[in-house]
mmCIF file of C-alpha atoms in Angstrom:
data_model
loop_
_atom_site.group_PDB
_atom_site.id
_atom_site.type_symbol
_atom_site.label_atom_id
_atom_site.label_comp_id
_atom_site.label_asym_id
_atom_site.label_seq_id
_atom_site.Cartn_x
_atom_site.Cartn_y
_atom_site.Cartn_z
ATOM 1 C CA MET A 909 0.175 -0.412 -0.210
ATOM 2 C CA THR A 910 0.781 3.519 -0.915
ATOM 3 C CA ALA A 911 0.995 6.662 1.657
ATOM 4 C CA ASP A 912 -1.463 8.482 -0.303
ATOM 5 C CA VAL A 913 -4.344 5.253 -0.536
ATOM 6 C CA SER A 914 -7.044 6.421 1.628
ATOM 7 C CA TYR A 915 -10.521 4.450 2.653
ATOM 8 C CA THR A 916 -14.040 5.902 3.881
ATOM 9 C CA THR A 917 -15.603 4.459 6.857
ATOM 10 C CA GLU A 918 -18.121 2.322 4.627
ATOM 11 C CA GLU A 919 -14.808 0.764 2.734
ATOM 12 C CA ILE A 920 -13.256 0.086 5.981
ATOM 13 C CA SER A 921 -15.840 -1.540 7.159
ATOM 14 C CA LYS A 922 -16.156 -3.838 4.167
ATOM 15 C CA LEU A 923 -12.151 -4.543 4.550
ATOM 16 C CA LEU A 924 -12.540 -5.233 8.247
ATOM 17 C CA LYS A 925 -16.269 -7.250 7.980
ATOM 18 C CA ILE A 926 -17.570 -4.900 10.786
ATOM 19 C CA SER A 927 -20.062 -2.408 10.615
ATOM 20 C CA LYS A 928 -19.503 1.400 10.267
ATOM 21 C CA LEU A 929 -21.114 1.841 13.532
ATOM 22 C CA THR A 930 -17.935 0.010 15.028
ATOM 23 C CA VAL A 931 -15.822 1.652 12.648
ATOM 24 C CA TYR A 932 -16.964 5.462 14.202
ATOM 25 C CA ASP A 933 -16.865 3.794 17.643
ATOM 26 C CA LEU A 934 -13.150 2.395 16.479
ATOM 27 C CA ILE A 935 -12.554 6.096 15.741
ATOM 28 C CA LYS A 936 -13.707 7.452 18.508
ATOM 29 C CA LYS A 937 -12.107 5.692 20.594
ATOM 30 C CA GLY A 938 -8.834 6.679 19.042
ATOM 31 C CA ASP A 939 -7.994 3.090 18.203
ATOM 32 C CA LEU A 940 -8.531 4.061 13.974
ATOM 33 C CA PRO A 941 -6.452 7.546 13.423
ATOM 34 C CA ALA A 942 -8.779 9.404 10.806
ATOM 35 C CA TYR A 943 -9.946 12.704 9.546
ATOM 36 C CA ARG A 944 -12.050 14.764 7.368
ATOM 37 C CA VAL A 945 -12.689 15.420 3.457
ATOM 38 C CA GLY A 946 -15.837 17.465 3.790
ATOM 39 C CA LYS A 947 -18.684 15.591 5.299
ATOM 40 C CA GLN A 948 -16.733 12.256 4.806
ATOM 41 C CA MET A 949 -14.174 10.684 7.270
ATOM 42 C CA ARG A 950 -11.152 8.534 5.815
ATOM 43 C CA VAL A 951 -8.441 6.752 6.948
ATOM 44 C CA ASP A 952 -4.896 6.203 6.025
ATOM 45 C CA ALA A 953 -3.975 3.203 4.695
ATOM 46 C CA SER A 954 -1.014 2.890 7.032
ATOM 47 C CA ASP A 955 -2.781 3.672 10.095
ATOM 48 C CA LEU A 956 -5.632 0.603 9.014
ATOM 49 C CA GLU A 957 -2.504 -1.531 8.417
ATOM 50 C CA ALA A 958 -1.006 -0.622 11.892
ATOM 51 C CA TYR A 959 -4.343 -1.009 13.700
ATOM 52 C CA LYS A 960 -4.529 -4.363 11.625
ATOM 53 C CA THR A 961 -0.973 -5.210 13.144
ATOM 54 C CA ARG A 962 -2.116 -4.106 16.676
ATOM 55 C CA THR A 963 -5.217 -6.253 16.389
ATOM 56 C CA LYS A 964 -3.513 -9.353 15.629
ATOM 57 C CA GLY A 965 -0.488 -8.932 17.946
ATOM 58 C CA GLY A 966 -3.327 -8.681 20.809
ATOM 59 C CA MET A 967 -1.713 -4.940 21.861
ATOM 60 C CA ALA A 968 -3.656 -2.587 23.850
ATOM 61 C CA SER A 969 -5.346 0.252 22.241
ATOM 62 C CA THR A 970 -2.865 3.014 21.403
ATOM 63 C CA PRO A 971 -3.518 7.176 22.362
ATOM 64 C CA LYS A 972 -6.139 8.769 20.587
ATOM 65 C CA LYS A 973 -4.571 10.677 17.694
ATOM 66 C CA GLU A 974 -5.982 14.056 17.256
ATOM 67 C CA LEU A 975 -8.546 14.099 13.801
ATOM 68 C CA ALA A 976 -7.058 16.490 11.753
ATOM 69 C CA GLU A 977 -9.477 19.350 10.483
ATOM 70 C CA PRO A 978 -9.183 19.770 6.557
ATOM 71 C CA PRO A 979 -7.949 22.957 5.668
ATOM 72 C CA VAL A 980 -10.618 24.023 3.557
ATOM 73 C CA GLN A 981 -13.166 24.537 7.118
ATOM 74 C CA HIS A 982 -12.142 28.562 7.848
ATOM 75 C CA GLN A 983 -14.753 28.622 10.512
ATOM 76 C CA PHE A 984 -12.105 27.159 13.215
ATOM 77 C CA HIS A 985 -9.894 28.766 14.607
ATOM 78 C CA ALA A 986 -6.086 28.596 14.327
ATOM 79 C CA HIS A 987 -5.856 26.593 17.557
ATOM 80 C CA ALA A 988 -8.946 24.080 17.105
ATOM 81 C CA ALA A 989 -6.965 22.394 14.350
ATOM 82 C CA THR A 990 -4.086 21.352 17.154
ATOM 83 C CA SER A 991 -6.826 21.384 20.786
ATOM 84 C CA SER A 992 -7.781 17.407 21.145
ATOM 85 C CA LYS A 993 -11.814 16.772 20.785
ATOM 86 C CA GLN A 994 -14.398 14.407 21.649
ATOM 87 C CA SER A 995 -16.249 12.806 18.573
ATOM 88 C CA LEU A 996 -19.910 12.739 19.263
ATOM 89 C CA VAL A 997 -21.867 9.535 16.659
ATOM 90 C CA ILE A 998 -24.957 11.728 15.504
ATOM 91 C CA THR A 999 -27.170 8.615 13.518
ATOM 92 C CA GLY A 1000 -30.092 8.449 11.044
ATOM 93 C CA GLN A 1001 -30.014 9.964 7.624
ATOM 94 C CA ASP A 1002 -32.648 12.903 7.432
ATOM 95 C CA VAL A 1003 -30.920 16.116 6.155
ATOM 96 C CA SER A 1004 -31.734 17.970 9.523
ATOM 97 C CA LEU A 1005 -29.393 15.785 11.009
ATOM 98 C CA ASP A 1006 -26.845 16.924 8.731
ATOM 99 C CA ILE A 1007 -27.598 20.812 9.497
ATOM 100 C CA LEU A 1008 -27.429 19.759 13.002
ATOM 101 C CA ALA A 1009 -24.092 18.244 12.847
ATOM 102 C CA LYS A 1010 -22.491 21.529 11.613
ATOM 103 C CA HIS A 1011 -24.558 23.530 13.868
ATOM 104 C CA ILE A 1012 -22.657 21.728 16.751
ATOM 105 C CA GLU A 1013 -19.374 22.163 14.839
ATOM 106 C CA ARG A 1014 -19.858 26.030 15.602
ATOM 107 C CA ASN A 1015 -21.415 25.451 19.083
ATOM 108 C CA LEU A 1016 -19.573 23.244 20.591
ATOM 109 C CA PRO A 1017 -15.562 23.423 19.621
ATOM 110 C CA ASN A 1018 -14.756 20.422 21.705
ATOM 111 C CA TYR A 1019 -16.975 18.264 19.686
ATOM 112 C CA ARG A 1020 -16.383 16.530 16.916
ATOM 113 C CA PRO A 1021 -20.172 15.106 15.329
ATOM 114 C CA LEU A 1022 -19.525 12.238 13.025
ATOM 115 C CA ARG A 1023 -22.607 10.908 11.067
ATOM 116 C CA SER A 1024 -23.527 7.704 10.478
ATOM 117 C CA TYR A 1025 -26.203 6.968 7.990
ATOM 118 C CA VAL A 1026 -27.920 3.722 9.705
ATOM 119 C CA GLY A 1027 -31.973 3.316 10.576
ATOM 120 C CA SER A 1028 -34.376 3.878 13.421
ATOM 121 C CA LEU A 1029 -33.784 0.390 15.167
ATOM 122 C CA ASP A 1030 -30.388 0.026 14.129
ATOM 123 C CA SER A 1031 -29.999 3.570 15.601
ATOM 124 C CA LEU A 1032 -31.314 2.523 19.013
ATOM 125 C CA ILE A 1033 -29.541 -0.749 19.163
ATOM 126 C CA SER A 1034 -26.181 1.160 18.631
ATOM 127 C CA MET A 1035 -27.049 3.382 21.771
ATOM 128 C CA TYR A 1036 -27.419 -0.039 23.521
ATOM 129 C CA LYS A 1037 -23.858 -1.404 22.509
ATOM 130 C CA GLY A 1038 -22.686 2.065 23.542
ATOM 131 C CA GLU A 1039 -21.270 2.878 19.163
ATOM 132 C CA SER A 1040 -23.002 6.447 19.757
ATOM 133 C CA ASP A 1041 -24.298 9.652 21.273
ATOM 134 C CA ILE A 1042 -27.109 11.199 19.461
ATOM 135 C CA VAL A 1043 -29.741 8.652 18.318
ATOM 136 C CA SER A 1044 -32.257 9.616 15.740
ATOM 137 C CA THR A 1045 -35.466 7.040 15.606
ATOM 138 C CA HIS A 1046 -39.087 7.557 13.861
ATOM 139 C CA LEU A 1047 -40.843 3.976 15.253
ATOM 140 C CA LEU A 1048 -44.320 3.864 15.267
ATOM 141 C CA ASP A 1049 -45.962 1.518 17.420
ATOM 142 C CA GLY A 1050 -49.574 0.713 15.574
ATOM 143 C CA ASP A 1051 -50.809 -0.413 19.043
ATOM 144 C CA THR A 1052 -50.834 2.871 20.899
ATOM 145 C CA GLY A 1053 -50.360 5.265 17.749
ATOM 146 C CA GLU A 1054 -47.038 6.360 19.526
ATOM 147 C CA TYR A 1055 -43.557 6.990 18.072
ATOM 148 C CA ASN A 1056 -40.626 6.379 19.430
ATOM 149 C CA ILE A 1057 -40.869 6.138 23.112
ATOM 150 C CA PRO A 1058 -42.350 2.405 23.657
ATOM 151 C CA TYR A 1059 -39.341 1.330 22.099
ATOM 152 C CA ILE A 1060 -37.159 3.213 23.934
ATOM 153 C CA ARG A 1061 -38.228 2.213 27.016
ATOM 154 C CA LYS A 1062 -37.914 -1.671 26.028
ATOM 155 C CA LEU A 1063 -34.211 -1.169 24.184
ATOM 156 C CA LEU A 1064 -32.699 1.160 27.206
ATOM 157 C CA THR A 1065 -34.264 -0.509 30.017
ATOM 158 C CA GLY A 1066 -32.288 0.607 33.055
ATOM 159 C CA SER A 1067 -30.446 3.279 31.499
ATOM 160 C CA SER A 1068 -31.059 7.017 32.253
ATOM 161 C CA TYR A 1069 -31.614 9.374 29.136
ATOM 162 C CA LEU A 1070 -33.487 12.111 27.053
ATOM 163 C CA VAL A 1071 -35.932 12.190 24.290
ATOM 164 C CA MET A 1072 -36.248 15.366 22.385
ATOM 165 C CA ASN A 1073 -38.316 16.256 18.955
ATOM 166 C CA LEU A 1074 -36.017 17.469 16.016
ATOM 167 C CA VAL A 1075 -39.194 17.590 13.572
ATOM 168 C CA SER A 1076 -42.243 16.147 12.741
ATOM 169 C CA ARG A 1077 -42.532 14.913 9.027
ATOM 170 C CA SER A 1078 -45.769 14.105 7.451
ATOM 171 C CA ALA A 1079 -44.948 10.297 5.984
ATOM 172 C CA GLY A 1080 -47.504 8.407 3.761
ATOM 173 C CA LEU A 1081 -46.912 6.752 0.266
ATOM 174 C CA TYR A 1082 -45.327 7.510 -3.089
ATOM 175 C CA VAL A 1083 -47.338 7.098 -6.357
ATOM 176 C CA LYS A 1084 -47.047 7.836 -9.665
ATOM 177 C CA GLN A 1085 -47.758 10.783 -11.170
ATOM 178 C CA GLY A 1086 -51.703 10.999 -11.955
ATOM 179 C CA ASN A 1087 -52.175 8.112 -8.985
ATOM 180 C CA PRO A 1088 -52.622 5.352 -12.626
ATOM 181 C CA LYS A 1089 -53.860 2.652 -9.470
ATOM 182 C CA GLN A 1090 -56.141 4.415 -7.245
ATOM 183 C CA ILE A 1091 -53.878 3.871 -4.060
ATOM 184 C CA TYR A 1092 -55.130 6.705 -1.618
ATOM 185 C CA GLY A 1093 -54.793 5.237 1.856
ATOM 186 C CA TRP A 1094 -53.308 1.924 3.820
ATOM 187 C CA ALA A 1095 -56.553 -0.233 2.939
ATOM 188 C CA ASP A 1096 -55.770 0.068 -0.308
ATOM 189 C CA LEU A 1097 -52.867 -1.907 -0.850
ATOM 190 C CA LYS A 1098 -54.474 -5.380 -0.474
ATOM 191 C CA LYS A 1099 -55.726 -4.658 -4.408
ATOM 192 C CA PRO A 1100 -54.211 -7.403 -6.394
ATOM 193 C CA GLY A 1101 -51.333 -6.904 -8.619
ATOM 194 C CA LEU A 1102 -49.346 -3.985 -6.706
ATOM 195 C CA GLN A 1103 -45.811 -3.778 -6.566
ATOM 196 C CA LEU A 1104 -44.157 -2.173 -3.836
ATOM 197 C CA VAL A 1105 -40.398 -0.765 -3.435
ATOM 198 C CA ASN A 1106 -39.666 -1.421 0.446
ATOM 199 C CA ARG A 1107 -36.732 0.313 2.988
ATOM 200 C CA GLU A 1108 -34.342 -1.910 4.446
ATOM 201 C CA LYS A 1109 -35.118 -3.717 7.824
ATOM 202 C CA GLY A 1110 -35.091 -1.444 10.757
ATOM 203 C CA SER A 1111 -36.035 1.962 9.294
ATOM 204 C CA GLY A 1112 -38.418 4.066 9.984
ATOM 205 C CA ALA A 1113 -40.773 3.527 7.005
ATOM 206 C CA ARG A 1114 -40.021 0.357 6.890
ATOM 207 C CA VAL A 1115 -41.429 -0.153 10.797
ATOM 208 C CA LEU A 1116 -44.384 2.016 9.239
ATOM 209 C CA LEU A 1117 -45.280 -0.436 6.690
ATOM 210 C CA ASP A 1118 -45.088 -3.136 8.989
ATOM 211 C CA GLU A 1119 -47.326 -1.914 11.578
ATOM 212 C CA GLN A 1120 -49.631 -0.599 8.982
ATOM 213 C CA LEU A 1121 -50.375 -3.776 6.944
ATOM 214 C CA ARG A 1122 -50.575 -5.859 10.560
ATOM 215 C CA LEU A 1123 -53.611 -3.437 11.528
ATOM 216 C CA HIS A 1124 -55.249 -3.447 8.349
ATOM 217 C CA GLY A 1125 -54.865 -7.443 8.168
ATOM 218 C CA ILE A 1126 -53.146 -7.385 5.438
ATOM 219 C CA PRO A 1127 -50.469 -10.350 4.614
ATOM 220 C CA TYR A 1128 -46.945 -9.069 3.648
ATOM 221 C CA HIS A 1129 -46.376 -12.073 1.414
ATOM 222 C CA VAL A 1130 -49.260 -10.739 -0.846
ATOM 223 C CA LEU A 1131 -47.232 -7.511 -1.784
ATOM 224 C CA SER A 1132 -45.546 -8.182 -4.802
ATOM 225 C CA GLY A 1133 -42.071 -6.361 -4.209
ATOM 226 C CA TYR A 1134 -41.836 -6.918 -0.378
ATOM 227 C CA GLU A 1135 -38.264 -7.995 -0.479
ATOM 228 C CA GLN A 1136 -37.090 -5.412 -3.225
ATOM 229 C CA GLU A 1137 -35.142 -2.460 -0.429
ATOM 230 C CA GLU A 1138 -33.727 1.031 -0.582
ATOM 231 C CA SER A 1139 -31.899 2.062 1.481
ATOM 232 C CA ASN A 1140 -33.121 5.800 1.679
ATOM 233 C CA HIS A 1141 -36.617 7.954 0.305
ATOM 234 C CA MET A 1142 -35.078 9.063 -2.732
ATOM 235 C CA GLY A 1143 -34.522 5.891 -3.449
ATOM 236 C CA VAL A 1144 -37.595 4.671 -3.086
ATOM 237 C CA ALA A 1145 -38.783 7.703 -5.008
ATOM 238 C CA GLY A 1146 -37.012 7.087 -8.078
ATOM 239 C CA LYS A 1147 -38.360 3.464 -8.358
ATOM 240 C CA VAL A 1148 -41.657 4.881 -8.457
ATOM 241 C CA ALA A 1149 -41.376 7.387 -10.962
ATOM 242 C CA THR A 1150 -39.469 5.182 -13.615
ATOM 243 C CA GLY A 1151 -42.759 2.470 -12.850
ATOM 244 C CA GLU A 1152 -40.732 0.177 -11.680
ATOM 245 C CA ALA A 1153 -43.069 -0.085 -8.372
ATOM 246 C CA ASP A 1154 -46.674 0.908 -7.855
ATOM 247 C CA PHE A 1155 -45.792 2.548 -4.817
ATOM 248 C CA GLY A 1156 -43.317 3.175 -1.950
ATOM 249 C CA VAL A 1157 -43.525 4.525 1.595
ATOM 250 C CA GLY A 1158 -42.143 7.660 2.604
ATOM 251 C CA ILE A 1159 -41.881 11.511 4.443
ATOM 252 C CA GLU A 1160 -42.801 14.073 1.859
ATOM 253 C CA LYS A 1161 -39.152 16.067 0.955
ATOM 254 C CA ALA A 1162 -38.585 13.448 -1.135
ATOM 255 C CA ALA A 1163 -41.483 13.673 -3.365
ATOM 256 C CA TYR A 1164 -40.854 17.193 -4.524
ATOM 257 C CA MET A 1165 -36.861 16.738 -5.440
ATOM 258 C CA VAL A 1166 -37.833 13.378 -7.829
ATOM 259 C CA GLY A 1167 -39.942 14.477 -10.555
ATOM 260 C CA GLY A 1168 -43.202 11.918 -12.017
ATOM 261 C CA VAL A 1169 -43.937 11.447 -8.311
ATOM 262 C CA GLU A 1170 -46.810 12.136 -5.875
ATOM 263 C CA PHE A 1171 -47.186 11.904 -2.605
ATOM 264 C CA ILE A 1172 -50.691 10.282 -0.368
ATOM 265 C CA PRO A 1173 -49.387 12.047 3.184
ATOM 266 C CA LEU A 1174 -51.093 9.367 5.554
ATOM 267 C CA ILE A 1175 -49.278 9.943 8.748
ATOM 268 C CA GLN A 1176 -47.422 12.919 10.840
ATOM 269 C CA GLU A 1177 -44.051 10.925 12.036
ATOM 270 C CA ARG A 1178 -41.817 12.346 15.172
ATOM 271 C CA TYR A 1179 -38.353 12.618 14.668
ATOM 272 C CA ASP A 1180 -36.935 12.295 17.616
ATOM 273 C CA LEU A 1181 -33.282 12.517 19.715
ATOM 274 C CA VAL A 1182 -32.309 10.630 22.503
ATOM 275 C CA MET A 1183 -29.238 10.731 24.345
ATOM 276 C CA LEU A 1184 -27.889 9.190 27.096
ATOM 277 C CA LYS A 1185 -27.595 11.319 30.082
ATOM 278 C CA LYS A 1186 -24.232 9.379 31.268
ATOM 279 C CA PRO A 1187 -22.080 12.314 33.959
ATOM 280 C CA GLU A 1188 -19.703 13.049 30.948
ATOM 281 C CA ASN A 1189 -22.289 13.743 28.349
ATOM 282 C CA LEU A 1190 -24.663 16.228 30.394
ATOM 283 C CA GLU A 1191 -22.362 19.343 29.399
ATOM 284 C CA TRP A 1192 -23.017 18.699 26.008
ATOM 285 C CA ILE A 1193 -26.689 17.611 26.519
ATOM 286 C CA GLU A 1194 -27.184 21.011 28.030
ATOM 287 C CA ARG A 1195 -25.393 22.839 24.451
ATOM 288 C CA LEU A 1196 -27.075 20.499 22.282
ATOM 289 C CA LYS A 1197 -30.735 21.330 23.798
ATOM 290 C CA GLN A 1198 -29.609 25.774 23.658
ATOM 291 C CA VAL A 1199 -28.938 24.684 19.601
ATOM 292 C CA LEU A 1200 -32.271 22.813 18.950
ATOM 293 C CA GLN A 1201 -34.035 25.992 20.114
ATOM 294 C CA SER A 1202 -31.775 28.497 18.699
ATOM 295 C CA GLU A 1203 -33.575 30.521 16.195
ATOM 296 C CA SER A 1204 -30.939 30.654 13.642
ATOM 297 C CA PHE A 1205 -31.125 26.225 13.636
ATOM 298 C CA HIS A 1206 -35.125 26.990 13.571
ATOM 299 C CA ASN A 1207 -34.265 29.163 10.608
ATOM 300 C CA GLU A 1208 -32.195 26.924 8.231
ATOM 301 C CA LEU A 1209 -34.943 24.315 8.743
ATOM 302 C CA ARG A 1210 -37.993 26.059 7.791
ATOM 303 C CA PRO A 1211 -37.801 26.185 4.232
ATOM 304 C CA ILE A 1212 -37.606 22.721 4.198
ATOM 305 C CA GLN A 1213 -40.293 21.027 2.464
ATOM 306 C CA GLY A 1214 -43.175 18.561 4.724
ATOM 307 C CA TYR A 1215 -41.180 19.716 8.218
ATOM 308 C CA ASP A 1216 -43.180 20.881 11.487
ATOM 309 C CA LEU A 1217 -41.092 22.971 14.102
ATOM 310 C CA SER A 1218 -43.486 23.546 16.109
ATOM 311 C CA GLN A 1219 -42.129 20.847 18.956
ATOM 312 C CA THR A 1220 -38.398 20.791 17.551
ATOM 313 C CA GLY A 1221 -36.169 21.205 21.078
ATOM 314 C CA ARG A 1222 -38.485 19.769 23.250
ATOM 315 C CA ILE A 1223 -38.028 17.861 25.844
ATOM 316 C CA LEU A 1224 -40.450 14.814 25.435
ATOM 317 C CA PHE A 1225 -39.836 12.500 27.957
ATOM 318 C CA GLU A 1226 -36.770 11.963 30.175
ATOM 319 C CA THR A 1227 -35.562 8.961 32.579
#
């Protein structure tokens, strides 16, 4: 390997046959030195080989190496590049989290956000395993009609945590322009011959679909394409737009970004953040509250189609 070769976190996860969250955990602990190029974290080939050598030899973790700031990031003072920062792993795929990460960089100078693009259920599991710091989730409990908290209470039993709202979003069905299959609600999904494009297991959209199928007595195996998965809302909307599927489940915003798709709103989902109230987390949690409630953060979210900010920054549940 040459000195100028580097890898993304996704490439590292494939090479080591571990999850991306585990890669982030190694970076966070300082076991795998990394640096950022734009929004992407990269690991030099030499540092990866050094980590593999230490692991094979059973050596203890090396001291945490500083994560170098890219030279284009002028918003940091000169001394920030040489000071050590604590990493905060933020899970989830919504653009609001990218905006949040930017505000954390700006307002919490001693912390560095790392983005992990995983679904809601996997996000909560990663928090249970100690691999993430700020978890986003939008999981519907069909029996109670409540979002997130029933799942959080079950998965984080014995932990002290805080649940705050990030945004609320309109969720529903993507259909082809003109709605040729006449799909207007969950009950219409039992119509014969419909082709579905699904989300991956553990995502909030997949849980929403599965809960609605259960509540409406529709066996999942009658839906053609149930096993056809896309990893994000844009991918689902795109498959519907090209005619590869008749419908898919997602949020309103993606429908406005993909031509040839109509959106059928069916539910207002709550997109929340979860943080563990460990003593070492309390300082940054308090400052994160201020960011979530700030006018500057809200101003960046307001233009985004389909967001409801009426509860943004509000504490919804606390143990």
